[in-house]
Coordinates of N, CA and C in Angstrom, one line a residue:
M1 N 1.2 -0.9 0.0 CA 0.0 0.1 0.3 C 0.5 1.4 0.1
D2 N 0.8 2.4 -0.9 CA 1.4 2.7 -1.6 C 0.7 4.6 -0.3
G3 N -0.2 4.6 0.0 CA -1.0 6.0 0.3 C -1.3 6.3 -0.4
F4 N -1.8 6.3 -1.6 CA -2.2 6.8 -3.1 C -3.4 6.3 -3.1
S5 N -4.5 7.6 -3.4 CA -6.2 7.0 -4.3 C -6.1 6.9 -5.4
P6 N -6.8 6.8 -6.4 CA -7.4 6.9 -7.1 C -7.5 8.6 -7.4
K7 N -7.4 9.2 -8.5 CA -7.3 10.2 -9.3 C -9.2 10.6 -8.6
G8 N -9.1 11.7 -7.8 CA -10.8 11.6 -6.9 C -11.0 11.6 -6.1
A9 N -10.7 9.9 -5.7 CA -10.7 9.2 -4.8 C -10.2 9.8 -2.9
A10 N -10.9 9.7 -2.1 CA -10.1 10.1 -0.5 C -8.5 10.1 -0.9
P11 N -7.8 10.2 -0.3 CA -6.5 9.5 0.1 C -6.6 9.2 1.2
R12 N -6.1 7.7 1.3 CA -5.8 6.5 2.6 C -4.7 7.0 3.3
P13 N -4.6 6.5 4.2 CA -3.5 6.9 5.5 C -1.9 5.6 5.1
A14 N -1.2 6.5 5.1 CA 0.2 5.2 5.0 C 0.1 4.0 5.5
E15 N 0.1 3.0 5.0 CA 0.5 1.5 5.5 C 1.2 1.2 5.3
D16 N 1.5 -0.1 6.8 CA 3.4 -1.0 6.5 C 2.9 -2.2 5.1
F17 N 3.6 -2.8 5.6 CA 3.6 -4.3 4.4 C 2.8 -5.0 5.2
L18 N 1.6 -4.8 6.1 CA 1.1 -5.8 6.8 C -0.5 -5.5 6.6
G19 N -0.8 -4.0 6.3 CA -1.6 -3.1 6.0 C -1.9 -2.5 7.1
A20 N -1.0 -2.4 8.3 CA -0.8 -1.8 9.2 C -1.3 -0.4 9.0
R21 N -1.8 1.0 9.7 CA -1.4 2.4 9.7 C 0.1 2.8 10.5
K22 N 1.0 3.4 9.7 CA 1.8 3.5 9.6 C 2.2 4.4 10.8
L23 N 3.3 4.3 12.2 CA 3.2 5.2 13.1 C 3.9 6.6 13.1
E24 N 3.7 7.5 14.1 CA 4.1 9.1 13.5 C 5.9 8.9 13.0
P25 N 6.2 9.9 12.6 CA 7.6 10.4 12.2 C 8.0 10.2 13.7
G26 N 9.6 10.0 13.5 CA 9.9 10.4 15.1 C 11.6 8.6 14.9
I27 N 12.1 8.9 16.3 CA 13.3 8.0 15.8 C 13.0 7.2 17.5
G28 N 13.4 5.9 17.1 CA 12.6 5.1 17.7 C 14.2 4.0 17.9
L29 N 14.4 3.8 19.0 CA 15.6 2.3 19.7 C 15.3 0.9 20.1
C30 N 15.3 0.1 19.5 CA 15.4 -1.5 19.8 C 16.6 -1.3 20.8
L31 N 16.5 -2.2 21.9 CA 17.3 -2.9 22.4 C 17.1 -4.5 22.9
S32 N 18.0 -4.9 22.3 CA 18.0 -6.5 22.0 C 17.7 -7.0 23.4
G33 N 17.9 -8.6 23.3 CA 18.1 -9.5 24.9 C 19.3 -10.1 25.0
G34 N 19.7 -10.8 26.0 CA 21.2 -11.6 25.7 C 21.3 -11.2 27.6
G35 N 20.8 -11.0 28.2 CA 21.2 -10.6 29.9 C 22.4 -9.4 30.1
F36 N 22.7 -9.7 31.0 CA 23.8 -9.2 31.0 C 24.9 -8.8 30.1
R37 N 25.4 -9.7 29.5 CA 26.1 -9.5 28.4 C 25.1 -8.1 27.4
A38 N 24.1 -8.0 27.1 CA 23.8 -6.8 26.3 C 23.6 -5.8 27.2
M39 N 23.3 -6.3 28.1 CA 22.9 -4.5 29.2 C 24.1 -4.0 28.9
L40 N 25.4 -4.4 29.1 CA 26.5 -4.2 29.4 C 26.4 -3.2 27.9
F41 N 26.0 -4.4 27.1 CA 27.0 -4.0 25.3 C 25.4 -2.1 25.2
H42 N 24.4 -2.1 25.2 CA 23.9 -1.2 25.5 C 24.3 0.2 26.3
V43 N 24.9 -0.5 27.8 CA 25.0 0.8 28.2 C 26.6 1.7 27.4
G44 N 27.2 0.9 26.8 CA 28.0 1.5 25.4 C 27.1 2.4 24.7
A45 N 26.6 1.2 24.1 CA 25.6 2.3 23.1 C 25.1 3.5 22.9
L46 N 24.3 3.2 24.5 CA 23.5 5.0 24.8 C 24.9 5.9 25.5
T47 N 25.5 5.1 26.0 CA 26.7 6.3 26.1 C 27.1 6.6 24.4
R48 N 27.5 6.1 23.1 CA 27.8 7.0 22.3 C 26.3 7.7 21.4
L49 N 25.3 6.8 21.6 CA 24.4 7.8 21.3 C 24.5 9.1 21.8
N50 N 24.8 8.9 23.3 CA 24.5 10.6 23.5 C 25.2 11.6 23.0
E51 N 26.3 10.9 23.1 CA 28.1 11.5 22.4 C 28.0 12.4 21.3
A52 N 27.3 11.6 19.8 CA 26.5 11.8 19.0 C 25.2 13.0 18.5
G53 N 24.6 12.8 19.8 CA 23.8 14.1 19.7 C 22.4 13.3 19.5
I54 N 22.2 11.8 19.1 CA 20.9 11.8 19.2 C 20.2 11.1 20.1
L55 N 21.0 10.7 21.1 CA 20.4 10.2 22.6 C 18.8 11.1 22.8
P56 N 19.4 12.2 22.9 CA 18.1 13.1 23.1 C 17.0 12.9 22.0
E57 N 16.9 13.2 20.6 CA 16.0 12.9 20.3 C 15.3 11.9 19.9
L58 N 15.7 10.8 21.0 CA 15.2 9.6 20.8 C 13.2 9.7 21.1
D59 N 12.2 9.1 20.5 CA 10.8 9.3 20.8 C 10.3 8.1 21.3
R60 N 11.0 6.6 21.0 CA 10.7 6.0 21.8 C 11.5 4.5 21.8
V61 N 11.0 3.8 23.1 CA 12.7 3.1 23.0 C 11.7 1.9 23.0
A62 N 11.6 0.6 22.3 CA 11.9 -1.0 22.6 C 13.0 -1.6 23.4
S63 N 12.4 -2.9 24.1 CA 13.2 -3.4 24.4 C 12.5 -5.2 24.9
V64 N 13.7 -5.9 25.1 CA 13.3 -7.3 25.1 C 14.4 -7.6 26.6
S65 N 13.9 -8.2 27.9 CA 15.1 -9.3 28.5 C 16.4 -8.2 29.4
G66 N 17.5 -8.0 28.3 CA 19.0 -7.1 29.3 C 18.8 -5.6 28.1
G67 N 18.1 -5.8 27.8 CA 17.8 -4.7 27.1 C 16.3 -3.9 28.1
S68 N 15.9 -4.6 28.8 CA 14.9 -4.1 29.3 C 15.5 -3.4 30.7
V69 N 16.4 -4.2 31.1 CA 17.1 -3.2 32.4 C 17.6 -1.9 32.2
A70 N 18.3 -1.7 30.7 CA 19.9 -1.0 30.5 C 18.2 0.1 29.7
A71 N 17.3 -0.1 29.1 CA 16.1 0.9 29.0 C 15.4 1.2 30.0
G72 N 15.1 0.1 31.7 CA 14.8 0.8 32.9 C 15.1 1.7 33.2
A73 N 16.4 1.8 33.3 CA 17.8 2.2 33.7 C 17.1 4.0 33.3
L74 N 17.5 3.6 31.7 CA 17.5 5.1 31.1 C 16.4 5.7 30.8
A75 N 15.2 5.0 31.8 CA 13.9 6.0 32.0 C 13.7 6.6 33.1
V76 N 14.4 5.5 34.0 CA 14.6 6.1 35.3 C 15.5 7.4 35.6
G77 N 16.1 7.6 34.7 CA 17.7 8.5 35.0 C 17.2 9.2 33.9
W78 N 16.6 9.7 32.9 CA 16.4 10.6 31.8 C 16.5 11.7 32.7
A79 N 15.4 12.4 33.3 CA 15.7 13.9 34.2 C 16.5 14.4 34.9
R80 N 17.6 13.4 34.5 CA 19.0 13.6 35.2 C 20.1 13.6 34.7
L81 N 19.5 13.2 33.4 CA 21.2 13.0 32.0 C 21.1 14.3 31.7
R82 N 22.9 14.4 31.6 CA 23.2 15.8 31.1 C 24.0 15.4 29.6
F83 N 22.7 15.9 28.4 CA 23.6 15.0 27.3 C 24.2 16.3 26.3
D84 N 25.8 15.5 26.1 CA 26.2 16.5 25.3 C 26.1 17.3 24.1
E85 N 26.7 18.4 24.0 CA 25.9 19.6 23.4 C 26.4 20.1 22.2
N86 N 27.5 18.6 21.8 CA 27.9 19.2 20.6 C 27.6 18.8 19.4

């Protein structure tokens, strides 16, 4: 589905490959599972995303297992974070 309609027809909302409506624009982050090793990896990735100026631009985070530990810590500390101003 490409979101376009025949000439004169009402426009259809954009859809993904399963036919569901697409989400609003924004930056999402997915943190995978893998227990303690995943959590440690995600700490490094979050640090680098902050250094690159991307972390404060996140709109949503999805996670499982060890990634959820990192996501939870990020959520709890979000208000106290000092983002790099590079």
